Amino acid sequence: SQQGEEDPQALSIQEGENATMNCSYKTSINNLQWYRQNSGRGLVHLILIRSNEREKHSGRLRVTLDTSKKSSSLLITASRAADTASYFCATLGVYSGGGADGLTFGKGTHLIIQP
Amino acid sequence: GAGVSQSPRYKVAKRGQDVALRCDPISGHVSLFWYQQALGQGPEFLTYFQNEAQLDKSGLPSDRFFAERPEGSVSTLKIQRTQQEDSAVYLCASSAYRDRSYEQYFGPGTRLTVT
């Protein structure tokens, strides 16, 4: 079962604009990670934020985490055509075992950057 | 350095056939994960190895699915008597540490089509 829900499901913006994607989850987490997946390619890890962190930056990426609302957001600034991809949030639960040792992914946001 | 590799990249099987999917993790990585990604969905966790020990297999959808990592490096996911609902991309990921809370590096996946 999928824990995370990304919002929106699809997003189309002009090159140079900022893109914001949101993720909500249901259970207590150890950390939350964002991945990118291009058509026909594997998942690429973007950024990891731990449950005791509130904000993290990496290049043009900014991630926030609100554990009280069980939500996270990913901001991509100054978007480029190469950012066109599906973006997934994935959570790692606090407890191990019973299927919880791996990441739990959402359904993803499909981002299209118009040149 | 080399990333996670998977073979074959594409596999077409007739319903009822057995298939074996191979994963070569990043050299020295302790943890290995298998995920199943249906079309238009996020990946779903199948099983987790720490070295050769399979610590969590509760994500495997049925007893037709079997995974092994006998020497703590290469892993094989075997599906017996394939069904159409097994059609998906099977992703392998590895992580450097025993602690599962670190980032995972994904391979390109094997796309399985059951006809």
JSON list of C-alpha atoms in Angstrom, two decimals:
[
{"chain": "A", "resi": 1, "resn": "SER", "atom": "CA", "xyz": [0.00, 0.00, 0.00]},
{"chain": "A", "resi": 2, "resn": "GLN", "atom": "CA", "xyz": [1.15, 3.52, -0.69]},
{"chain": "A", "resi": 3, "resn": "GLN", "atom": "CA", "xyz": [1.50, 5.83, 2.25]},
{"chain": "A", "resi": 4, "resn": "GLY", "atom": "CA", "xyz": [2.34, 9.09, 0.58]},
{"chain": "A", "resi": 5, "resn": "GLU", "atom": "CA", "xyz": [0.12, 11.22, -1.53]},
{"chain": "A", "resi": 6, "resn": "GLU", "atom": "CA", "xyz": [1.76, 13.77, -3.79]},
{"chain": "A", "resi": 7, "resn": "ASP", "atom": "CA", "xyz": [-0.07, 16.86, -4.83]},
{"chain": "A", "resi": 8, "resn": "PRO", "atom": "CA", "xyz": [-0.58, 17.85, -7.56]},
{"chain": "A", "resi": 9, "resn": "GLN", "atom": "CA", "xyz": [-0.61, 14.68, -9.66]},
{"chain": "A", "resi": 10, "resn": "ALA", "atom": "CA", "xyz": [0.61, 16.68, -12.64]},
{"chain": "A", "resi": 11, "resn": "LEU", "atom": "CA", "xyz": [2.17, 20.12, -13.01]},
{"chain": "A", "resi": 12, "resn": "SER", "atom": "CA", "xyz": [3.14, 22.05, -16.12]},
{"chain": "A", "resi": 13, "resn": "ILE", "atom": "CA", "xyz": [5.12, 25.28, -15.85]},
{"chain": "A", "resi": 14, "resn": "GLN", "atom": "CA", "xyz": [7.34, 27.51, -17.99]},
{"chain": "A", "resi": 15, "resn": "GLU", "atom": "CA", "xyz": [11.08, 27.18, -17.91]},
{"chain": "A", "resi": 16, "resn": "GLY", "atom": "CA", "xyz": [12.56, 29.49, -15.31]},
{"chain": "A", "resi": 17, "resn": "GLU", "atom": "CA", "xyz": [9.54, 29.35, -13.00]},
{"chain": "A", "resi": 18, "resn": "ASN", "atom": "CA", "xyz": [9.56, 27.65, -9.63]},
{"chain": "A", "resi": 19, "resn": "ALA", "atom": "CA", "xyz": [7.82, 24.31, -9.11]},
{"chain": "A", "resi": 20, "resn": "THR", "atom": "CA", "xyz": [6.33, 23.23, -5.80]},
{"chain": "A", "resi": 21, "resn": "MET", "atom": "CA", "xyz": [5.17, 19.71, -5.02]},
{"chain": "A", "resi": 22, "resn": "ASN", "atom": "CA", "xyz": [3.59, 18.53, -1.80]},
{"chain": "A", "resi": 23, "resn": "CYS", "atom": "CA", "xyz": [3.51, 15.19, -0.06]},
{"chain": "A", "resi": 24, "resn": "SER", "atom": "CA", "xyz": [1.38, 13.93, 2.79]},
{"chain": "A", "resi": 25, "resn": "TYR", "atom": "CA", "xyz": [1.89, 10.72, 4.73]},
{"chain": "A", "resi": 26, "resn": "LYS", "atom": "CA", "xyz": [0.11, 8.79, 7.45]},
{"chain": "A", "resi": 27, "resn": "THR", "atom": "CA", "xyz": [2.42, 7.21, 10.01]},
{"chain": "A", "resi": 28, "resn": "SER", "atom": "CA", "xyz": [5.41, 8.27, 12.10]},
{"chain": "A", "resi": 29, "resn": "ILE", "atom": "CA", "xyz": [8.60, 8.45, 10.11]},
{"chain": "A", "resi": 30, "resn": "ASN", "atom": "CA", "xyz": [12.35, 8.12, 10.54]},
{"chain": "A", "resi": 31, "resn": "ASN", "atom": "CA", "xyz": [13.00, 10.21, 7.45]},
{"chain": "A", "resi": 32, "resn": "LEU", "atom": "CA", "xyz": [11.42, 11.40, 4.20]},
{"chain": "A", "resi": 33, "resn": "GLN", "atom": "CA", "xyz": [13.18, 11.30, 0.85]},
{"chain": "A", "resi": 34, "resn": "TRP", "atom": "CA", "xyz": [12.46, 12.76, -2.58]},
{"chain": "A", "resi": 35, "resn": "TYR", "atom": "CA", "xyz": [13.32, 10.90, -5.77]},
{"chain": "A", "resi": 36, "resn": "ARG", "atom": "CA", "xyz": [13.15, 11.80, -9.45]},
{"chain": "A", "resi": 37, "resn": "GLN", "atom": "CA", "xyz": [12.32, 9.34, -12.22]},
{"chain": "A", "resi": 38, "resn": "ASN", "atom": "CA", "xyz": [12.76, 10.14, -15.88]},
{"chain": "A", "resi": 39, "resn": "SER", "atom": "CA", "xyz": [10.90, 8.23, -18.54]},
{"chain": "A", "resi": 40, "resn": "GLY", "atom": "CA", "xyz": [12.47, 4.81, -18.95]},
{"chain": "A", "resi": 41, "resn": "ARG", "atom": "CA", "xyz": [15.11, 5.40, -16.29]},
{"chain": "A", "resi": 42, "resn": "GLY", "atom": "CA", "xyz": [15.60, 4.44, -12.68]},
{"chain": "A", "resi": 43, "resn": "LEU", "atom": "CA", "xyz": [14.95, 6.46, -9.58]},
{"chain": "A", "resi": 44, "resn": "VAL", "atom": "CA", "xyz": [17.49, 9.10, -8.66]},
{"chain": "A", "resi": 45, "resn": "HIS", "atom": "CA", "xyz": [17.80, 10.18, -5.05]},
{"chain": "A", "resi": 46, "resn": "LEU", "atom": "CA", "xyz": [17.44, 13.95, -4.63]},
{"chain": "A", "resi": 47, "resn": "ILE", "atom": "CA", "xyz": [17.37, 14.75, -0.94]},
{"chain": "A", "resi": 48, "resn": "LEU", "atom": "CA", "xyz": [16.76, 13.16, 2.47]},
{"chain": "A", "resi": 49, "resn": "ILE", "atom": "CA", "xyz": [15.30, 15.00, 5.44]},
{"chain": "A", "resi": 50, "resn": "ARG", "atom": "CA", "xyz": [15.20, 13.41, 8.88]},
{"chain": "A", "resi": 51, "resn": "SER", "atom": "CA", "xyz": [12.25, 13.65, 11.24]},
{"chain": "A", "resi": 52, "resn": "ASN", "atom": "CA", "xyz": [14.06, 16.11, 13.51]},
{"chain": "A", "resi": 53, "resn": "GLU", "atom": "CA", "xyz": [14.82, 18.49, 10.63]},
{"chain": "A", "resi": 54, "resn": "ARG", "atom": "CA", "xyz": [12.44, 21.13, 9.30]},
{"chain": "A", "resi": 55, "resn": "GLU", "atom": "CA", "xyz": [14.16, 22.37, 6.15]},
{"chain": "A", "resi": 56, "resn": "LYS", "atom": "CA", "xyz": [16.97, 21.27, 3.86]},
{"chain": "A", "resi": 57, "resn": "HIS", "atom": "CA", "xyz": [18.59, 22.69, 0.74]},
{"chain": "A", "resi": 58, "resn": "SER", "atom": "CA", "xyz": [20.52, 21.12, -2.08]},
{"chain": "A", "resi": 59, "resn": "GLY", "atom": "CA", "xyz": [21.38, 23.28, -5.06]},
{"chain": "A", "resi": 60, "resn": "ARG", "atom": "CA", "xyz": [18.08, 24.42, -6.60]},
{"chain": "A", "resi": 61, "resn": "LEU", "atom": "CA", "xyz": [16.09, 22.14, -4.32]},
{"chain": "A", "resi": 62, "resn": "ARG", "atom": "CA", "xyz": [14.46, 23.09, -1.05]},
{"chain": "A", "resi": 63, "resn": "VAL", "atom": "CA", "xyz": [12.59, 20.58, 1.07]},
{"chain": "A", "resi": 64, "resn": "THR", "atom": "CA", "xyz": [10.47, 21.29, 4.13]},
{"chain": "A", "resi": 65, "resn": "LEU", "atom": "CA", "xyz": [9.04, 18.82, 6.61]},
{"chain": "A", "resi": 66, "resn": "ASP", "atom": "CA", "xyz": [6.18, 19.39, 9.04]},
{"chain": "A", "resi": 67, "resn": "THR", "atom": "CA", "xyz": [5.83, 16.29, 11.18]},
{"chain": "A", "resi": 68, "resn": "SER", "atom": "CA", "xyz": [2.83, 17.73, 13.06]},
{"chain": "A", "resi": 69, "resn": "LYS", "atom": "CA", "xyz": [0.91, 17.91, 9.78]},
{"chain": "A", "resi": 70, "resn": "LYS", "atom": "CA", "xyz": [2.62, 14.83, 8.33]},
{"chain": "A", "resi": 71, "resn": "SER", "atom": "CA", "xyz": [3.52, 16.74, 5.21]},
{"chain": "A", "resi": 72, "resn": "SER", "atom": "CA", "xyz": [6.50, 17.79, 3.14]},
{"chain": "A", "resi": 73, "resn": "SER", "atom": "CA", "xyz": [7.10, 20.04, 0.18]},
{"chain": "A", "resi": 74, "resn": "LEU", "atom": "CA", "xyz": [9.72, 20.07, -2.56]},
{"chain": "A", "resi": 75, "resn": "LEU", "atom": "CA", "xyz": [10.55, 23.36, -4.25]},
{"chain": "A", "resi": 76, "resn": "ILE", "atom": "CA", "xyz": [12.58, 23.44, -7.45]},
{"chain": "A", "resi": 77, "resn": "THR", "atom": "CA", "xyz": [13.73, 26.95, -8.26]},
{"chain": "A", "resi": 78, "resn": "ALA", "atom": "CA", "xyz": [14.56, 28.31, -11.71]},
{"chain": "A", "resi": 79, "resn": "SER", "atom": "CA", "xyz": [13.24, 25.21, -13.45]},
{"chain": "A", "resi": 80, "resn": "ARG", "atom": "CA", "xyz": [14.91, 23.80, -16.57]},
{"chain": "A", "resi": 81, "resn": "ALA", "atom": "CA", "xyz": [13.62, 21.55, -19.33]},
{"chain": "A", "resi": 82, "resn": "ALA", "atom": "CA", "xyz": [15.81, 18.77, -17.91]},
{"chain": "A", "resi": 83, "resn": "ASP", "atom": "CA", "xyz": [13.76, 18.86, -14.71]},
{"chain": "A", "resi": 84, "resn": "THR", "atom": "CA", "xyz": [10.86, 17.26, -16.60]},
{"chain": "A", "resi": 85, "resn": "ALA", "atom": "CA", "xyz": [10.27, 14.00, -14.74]},
{"chain": "A", "resi": 86, "resn": "SER", "atom": "CA", "xyz": [8.10, 12.29, -12.15]},
{"chain": "A", "resi": 87, "resn": "TYR", "atom": "CA", "xyz": [8.89, 13.18, -8.56]},
{"chain": "A", "resi": 88, "resn": "PHE", "atom": "CA", "xyz": [8.18, 10.81, -5.68]},
{"chain": "A", "resi": 89, "resn": "CYS", "atom": "CA", "xyz": [8.27, 11.28, -1.97]},
{"chain": "A", "resi": 90, "resn": "ALA", "atom": "CA", "xyz": [9.18, 8.22, 0.06]},
{"chain": "A", "resi": 91, "resn": "THR", "atom": "CA", "xyz": [9.03, 7.68, 3.79]},
{"chain": "A", "resi": 92, "resn": "LEU", "atom": "CA", "xyz": [10.92, 5.35, 6.06]},
{"chain": "A", "resi": 93, "resn": "GLY", "atom": "CA", "xyz": [8.94, 4.28, 9.09]},
{"chain": "A", "resi": 94, "resn": "VAL", "atom": "CA", "xyz": [10.15, 4.46, 12.64]},
{"chain": "A", "resi": 95, "resn": "TYR", "atom": "CA", "xyz": [9.75, 0.75, 13.21]},
{"chain": "A", "resi": 96, "resn": "SER", "atom": "CA", "xyz": [11.37, -2.05, 11.23]},
{"chain": "A", "resi": 97, "resn": "GLY", "atom": "CA", "xyz": [9.98, -5.36, 10.12]},
{"chain": "A", "resi": 98, "resn": "GLY", "atom": "CA", "xyz": [6.55, -6.32, 8.84]},
{"chain": "A", "resi": 99, "resn": "GLY", "atom": "CA", "xyz": [7.13, -4.75, 5.48]},
{"chain": "A", "resi": 100, "resn": "ALA", "atom": "CA", "xyz": [8.38, -1.49, 6.94]},
{"chain": "A", "resi": 101, "resn": "ASP", "atom": "CA", "xyz": [12.07, -1.98, 6.24]},
{"chain": "A", "resi": 102, "resn": "GLY", "atom": "CA", "xyz": [11.84, -0.43, 2.83]},
{"chain": "A", "resi": 103, "resn": "LEU", "atom": "CA", "xyz": [10.66, 2.95, 1.65]},
{"chain": "A", "resi": 104, "resn": "THR", "atom": "CA", "xyz": [6.97, 3.67, 1.20]},
{"chain": "A", "resi": 105, "resn": "PHE", "atom": "CA", "xyz": [6.41, 5.73, -1.93]},
{"chain": "A", "resi": 106, "resn": "GLY", "atom": "CA", "xyz": [3.58, 7.95, -3.06]},
{"chain": "A", "resi": 107, "resn": "LYS", "atom": "CA", "xyz": [2.12, 7.90, -6.57]},
{"chain": "A", "resi": 108, "resn": "GLY", "atom": "CA", "xyz": [4.26, 10.80, -7.71]},
{"chain": "A", "resi": 109, "resn": "THR", "atom": "CA", "xyz": [3.88, 14.20, -9.32]},
{"chain": "A", "resi": 110, "resn": "HIS", "atom": "CA", "xyz": [4.51, 14.39, -13.04]},
{"chain": "A", "resi": 111, "resn": "LEU", "atom": "CA", "xyz": [6.31, 17.67, -13.75]},
{"chain": "A", "resi": 112, "resn": "ILE", "atom": "CA", "xyz": [6.54, 19.10, -17.24]},
{"chain": "A", "resi": 113, "resn": "ILE", "atom": "CA", "xyz": [8.77, 22.11, -17.92]},
{"chain": "A", "resi": 114, "resn": "GLN", "atom": "CA", "xyz": [7.74, 23.97, -21.06]},
{"chain": "A", "resi": 115, "resn": "PRO", "atom": "CA", "xyz": [10.69, 25.55, -22.92]},
{"chain": "B", "resi": 1, "resn": "GLY", "atom": "CA", "xyz": [32.07, 4.17, -10.04]},
{"chain": "B", "resi": 2, "resn": "ALA", "atom": "CA", "xyz": [29.53, 1.66, -11.26]},
{"chain": "B", "resi": 3, "resn": "GLY", "atom": "CA", "xyz": [26.00, 1.99, -10.00]},
{"chain": "B", "resi": 4, "resn": "VAL", "atom": "CA", "xyz": [23.40, -0.68, -9.39]},
{"chain": "B", "resi": 5, "resn": "SER", "atom": "CA", "xyz": [22.87, -2.84, -12.45]},
{"chain": "B", "resi": 6, "resn": "GLN", "atom": "CA", "xyz": [19.99, -5.12, -13.27]},
{"chain": "B", "resi": 7, "resn": "SER", "atom": "CA", "xyz": [19.47, -7.76, -15.92]},
{"chain": "B", "resi": 8, "resn": "PRO", "atom": "CA", "xyz": [17.69, -8.36, -18.10]},
{"chain": "B", "resi": 9, "resn": "ARG", "atom": "CA", "xyz": [16.35, -4.85, -18.71]},
{"chain": "B", "resi": 10, "resn": "TYR", "atom": "CA", "xyz": [13.27, -6.29, -20.42]},
{"chain": "B", "resi": 11, "resn": "LYS", "atom": "CA", "xyz": [11.65, -9.68, -20.05]},
{"chain": "B", "resi": 12, "resn": "VAL", "atom": "CA", "xyz": [8.59, -11.06, -21.77]},
{"chain": "B", "resi": 13, "resn": "ALA", "atom": "CA", "xyz": [7.20, -14.24, -20.27]},
{"chain": "B", "resi": 14, "resn": "LYS", "atom": "CA", "xyz": [4.21, -16.35, -21.11]},
{"chain": "B", "resi": 15, "resn": "ARG", "atom": "CA", "xyz": [1.79, -16.87, -18.28]},
{"chain": "B", "resi": 16, "resn": "GLY", "atom": "CA", "xyz": [2.89, -19.82, -16.21]},
{"chain": "B", "resi": 17, "resn": "GLN", "atom": "CA", "xyz": [6.60, -19.47, -16.97]},
{"chain": "B", "resi": 18, "resn": "ASP", "atom": "CA", "xyz": [9.22, -18.95, -14.29]},
{"chain": "B", "resi": 19, "resn": "VAL", "atom": "CA", "xyz": [11.50, -15.90, -14.45]},
{"chain": "B", "resi": 20, "resn": "ALA", "atom": "CA", "xyz": [14.68, -14.86, -12.66]},
{"chain": "B", "resi": 21, "resn": "LEU", "atom": "CA", "xyz": [15.72, -11.23, -12.33]},
{"chain": "B", "resi": 22, "resn": "ARG", "atom": "CA", "xyz": [19.25, -10.31, -11.32]},
{"chain": "B", "resi": 23, "resn": "CYS", "atom": "CA", "xyz": [20.57, -7.37, -9.34]},
{"chain": "B", "resi": 24, "resn": "ASP", "atom": "CA", "xyz": [24.22, -6.36, -8.97]},
{"chain": "B", "resi": 25, "resn": "PRO", "atom": "CA", "xyz": [24.42, -3.80, -6.15]},
{"chain": "B", "resi": 26, "resn": "ILE", "atom": "CA", "xyz": [27.13, -1.21, -5.72]},
{"chain": "B", "resi": 27, "resn": "SER", "atom": "CA", "xyz": [30.26, -3.01, -4.54]},
{"chain": "B", "resi": 28, "resn": "GLY", "atom": "CA", "xyz": [30.46, -3.19, -0.76]},
{"chain": "B", "resi": 29, "resn": "HIS", "atom": "CA", "xyz": [26.89, -2.15, -0.13]},
{"chain": "B", "resi": 30, "resn": "VAL", "atom": "CA", "xyz": [25.46, -4.04, 2.80]},
{"chain": "B", "resi": 31, "resn": "SER", "atom": "CA", "xyz": [21.76, -3.48, 2.32]},
{"chain": "B", "resi": 32, "resn": "LEU", "atom": "CA", "xyz": [19.74, -4.52, -0.72]},
{"chain": "B", "resi": 33, "resn": "PHE", "atom": "CA", "xyz": [16.08, -3.89, -1.47]},
{"chain": "B", "resi": 34, "resn": "TRP", "atom": "CA", "xyz": [13.63, -5.06, -4.12]},
{"chain": "B", "resi": 35, "resn": "TYR", "atom": "CA", "xyz": [10.60, -3.01, -5.18]},
{"chain": "B", "resi": 36, "resn": "GLN", "atom": "CA", "xyz": [7.78, -3.54, -7.66]},
{"chain": "B", "resi": 37, "resn": "GLN", "atom": "CA", "xyz": [6.48, -0.58, -9.67]},
{"chain": "B", "resi": 38, "resn": "ALA", "atom": "CA", "xyz": [3.21, -0.94, -11.54]},
{"chain": "B", "resi": 39, "resn": "LEU", "atom": "CA", "xyz": [2.45, 1.41, -14.42]},
{"chain": "B", "resi": 40, "resn": "GLY", "atom": "CA", "xyz": [1.59, 4.89, -13.19]},
{"chain": "B", "resi": 41, "resn": "GLN", "atom": "CA", "xyz": [2.29, 4.05, -9.56]},
{"chain": "B", "resi": 42, "resn": "GLY", "atom": "CA", "xyz": [5.12, 4.54, -7.11]},
{"chain": "B", "resi": 43, "resn": "PRO", "atom": "CA", "xyz": [7.36, 1.62, -6.22]},
{"chain": "B", "resi": 44, "resn": "GLU", "atom": "CA", "xyz": [6.18, -0.82, -3.57]},
{"chain": "B", "resi": 45, "resn": "PHE", "atom": "CA", "xyz": [8.58, -2.56, -1.22]},
{"chain": "B", "resi": 46, "resn": "LEU", "atom": "CA", "xyz": [9.03, -6.30, -1.67]},
{"chain": "B", "resi": 47, "resn": "THR", "atom": "CA", "xyz": [11.96, -7.49, 0.42]},
{"chain": "B", "resi": 48, "resn": "TYR", "atom": "CA", "xyz": [15.14, -6.41, 2.23]},
{"chain": "B", "resi": 49, "resn": "PHE", "atom": "CA", "xyz": [18.53, -8.07, 2.71]},
{"chain": "B", "resi": 50, "resn": "GLN", "atom": "CA", "xyz": [21.32, -7.18, 5.05]},
{"chain": "B", "resi": 51, "resn": "ASN", "atom": "CA", "xyz": [24.34, -8.98, 3.60]},
{"chain": "B", "resi": 52, "resn": "GLU", "atom": "CA", "xyz": [23.03, -12.51, 2.88]},
{"chain": "B", "resi": 53, "resn": "ALA", "atom": "CA", "xyz": [20.27, -12.39, 5.51]},
{"chain": "B", "resi": 54, "resn": "GLN", "atom": "CA", "xyz": [16.74, -11.69, 4.31]},
{"chain": "B", "resi": 55, "resn": "LEU", "atom": "CA", "xyz": [15.43, -9.59, 7.17]},
{"chain": "B", "resi": 56, "resn": "ASP", "atom": "CA", "xyz": [12.06, -8.63, 5.78]},
{"chain": "B", "resi": 57, "resn": "LYS", "atom": "CA", "xyz": [10.10, -10.42, 3.06]},
{"chain": "B", "resi": 58, "resn": "SER", "atom": "CA", "xyz": [6.62, -9.42, 4.09]},
{"chain": "B", "resi": 59, "resn": "GLY", "atom": "CA", "xyz": [6.18, -7.26, 0.98]},
{"chain": "B", "resi": 60, "resn": "LEU", "atom": "CA", "xyz": [6.36, -10.25, -1.37]},
{"chain": "B", "resi": 61, "resn": "PRO", "atom": "CA", "xyz": [2.84, -10.54, -2.85]},
{"chain": "B", "resi": 62, "resn": "SER", "atom": "CA", "xyz": [2.61, -14.33, -2.87]},
{"chain": "B", "resi": 63, "resn": "ASP", "atom": "CA", "xyz": [4.59, -17.51, -2.30]},
{"chain": "B", "resi": 64, "resn": "ARG", "atom": "CA", "xyz": [5.36, -17.51, -6.03]},
{"chain": "B", "resi": 65, "resn": "PHE", "atom": "CA", "xyz": [7.90, -14.77, -5.31]},
{"chain": "B", "resi": 66, "resn": "PHE", "atom": "CA", "xyz": [11.28, -15.75, -3.91]},
{"chain": "B", "resi": 67, "resn": "ALA", "atom": "CA", "xyz": [14.46, -13.73, -3.43]},
{"chain": "B", "resi": 68, "resn": "GLU", "atom": "CA", "xyz": [17.96, -14.71, -2.46]},
{"chain": "B", "resi": 69, "resn": "ARG", "atom": "CA", "xyz": [21.38, -13.15, -1.91]},
{"chain": "B", "resi": 70, "resn": "PRO", "atom": "CA", "xyz": [23.53, -16.15, -1.04]},
{"chain": "B", "resi": 71, "resn": "GLU", "atom": "CA", "xyz": [26.94, -14.47, -0.86]},
{"chain": "B", "resi": 72, "resn": "GLY", "atom": "CA", "xyz": [25.82, -11.07, 0.28]},
{"chain": "B", "resi": 73, "resn": "SER", "atom": "CA", "xyz": [26.35, -9.33, -3.05]},
{"chain": "B", "resi": 74, "resn": "VAL", "atom": "CA", "xyz": [24.36, -10.30, -6.16]},
{"chain": "B", "resi": 75, "resn": "SER", "atom": "CA", "xyz": [20.66, -10.93, -5.59]},
{"chain": "B", "resi": 76, "resn": "THR", "atom": "CA", "xyz": [18.07, -12.78, -7.65]},
{"chain": "B", "resi": 77, "resn": "LEU", "atom": "CA", "xyz": [14.33, -12.29, -7.56]},
{"chain": "B", "resi": 78, "resn": "LYS", "atom": "CA", "xyz": [12.49, -15.34, -8.86]},
{"chain": "B", "resi": 79, "resn": "ILE", "atom": "CA", "xyz": [8.85, -15.44, -9.83]},
{"chain": "B", "resi": 80, "resn": "GLN", "atom": "CA", "xyz": [7.30, -18.83, -10.39]},
{"chain": "B", "resi": 81, "resn": "ARG", "atom": "CA", "xyz": [4.27, -19.51, -12.56]},
{"chain": "B", "resi": 82, "resn": "THR", "atom": "CA", "xyz": [4.01, -15.88, -13.67]},
{"chain": "B", "resi": 83, "resn": "GLN", "atom": "CA", "xyz": [0.59, -14.25, -13.86]},
{"chain": "B", "resi": 84, "resn": "GLN", "atom": "CA", "xyz": [-0.51, -11.18, -15.81]},
{"chain": "B", "resi": 85, "resn": "GLU", "atom": "CA", "xyz": [-0.75, -9.16, -12.61]},
{"chain": "B", "resi": 86, "resn": "ASP", "atom": "CA", "xyz": [3.00, -9.70, -12.15]},
{"chain": "B", "resi": 87, "resn": "SER", "atom": "CA", "xyz": [3.65, -7.36, -15.10]},
{"chain": "B", "resi": 88, "resn": "ALA", "atom": "CA", "xyz": [5.57, -4.41, -13.67]},
{"chain": "B", "resi": 89, "resn": "VAL", "atom": "CA", "xyz": [9.01, -2.88, -13.40]},
{"chain": "B", "resi": 90, "resn": "TYR", "atom": "CA", "xyz": [11.11, -4.57, -10.72]},
{"chain": "B", "resi": 91, "resn": "LEU", "atom": "CA", "xyz": [13.59, -2.22, -9.10]},
{"chain": "B", "resi": 92, "resn": "CYS", "atom": "CA", "xyz": [16.60, -3.13, -7.02]},
{"chain": "B", "resi": 93, "resn": "ALA", "atom": "CA", "xyz": [18.31, -0.68, -4.67]},
{"chain": "B", "resi": 94, "resn": "SER", "atom": "CA", "xyz": [21.35, -0.86, -2.44]},
{"chain": "B", "resi": 95, "resn": "SER", "atom": "CA", "xyz": [22.58, 1.12, 0.50]},
{"chain": "B", "resi": 96, "resn": "ALA", "atom": "CA", "xyz": [26.00, 1.30, 2.06]},
{"chain": "B", "resi": 97, "resn": "TYR", "atom": "CA", "xyz": [25.00, 0.78, 5.66]},
{"chain": "B", "resi": 98, "resn": "ARG", "atom": "CA", "xyz": [23.24, -1.71, 7.91]},
{"chain": "B", "resi": 99, "resn": "ASP", "atom": "CA", "xyz": [21.19, 1.21, 9.18]},
{"chain": "B", "resi": 100, "resn": "ARG", "atom": "CA", "xyz": [18.29, 1.33, 6.77]},
{"chain": "B", "resi": 101, "resn": "SER", "atom": "CA", "xyz": [17.81, 5.07, 7.28]},
{"chain": "B", "resi": 102, "resn": "TYR", "atom": "CA", "xyz": [20.34, 6.08, 4.65]},
{"chain": "B", "resi": 103, "resn": "GLU", "atom": "CA", "xyz": [19.72, 6.85, 1.01]},
{"chain": "B", "resi": 104, "resn": "GLN", "atom": "CA", "xyz": [19.17, 4.03, -1.42]},
{"chain": "B", "resi": 105, "resn": "TYR", "atom": "CA", "xyz": [20.68, 3.86, -4.90]},
{"chain": "B", "resi": 106, "resn": "PHE", "atom": "CA", "xyz": [18.38, 2.38, -7.48]},
{"chain": "B", "resi": 107, "resn": "GLY", "atom": "CA", "xyz": [19.12, 0.35, -10.58]},
{"chain": "B", "resi": 108, "resn": "PRO", "atom": "CA", "xyz": [17.38, 0.96, -13.93]},
{"chain": "B", "resi": 109, "resn": "GLY", "atom": "CA", "xyz": [14.88, -1.82, -13.31]},
{"chain": "B", "resi": 110, "resn": "THR", "atom": "CA", "xyz": [13.67, -4.88, -15.19]},
{"chain": "B", "resi": 111, "resn": "ARG", "atom": "CA", "xyz": [10.42, -4.42, -17.08]},
{"chain": "B", "resi": 112, "resn": "LEU", "atom": "CA", "xyz": [8.50, -7.69, -16.93]},
{"chain": "B", "resi": 113, "resn": "THR", "atom": "CA", "xyz": [5.60, -8.25, -19.28]},
{"chain": "B", "resi": 114, "resn": "VAL", "atom": "CA", "xyz": [3.54, -11.39, -18.82]},
{"chain": "B", "resi": 115, "resn": "THR", "atom": "CA", "xyz": [1.44, -12.31, -21.85]}
]
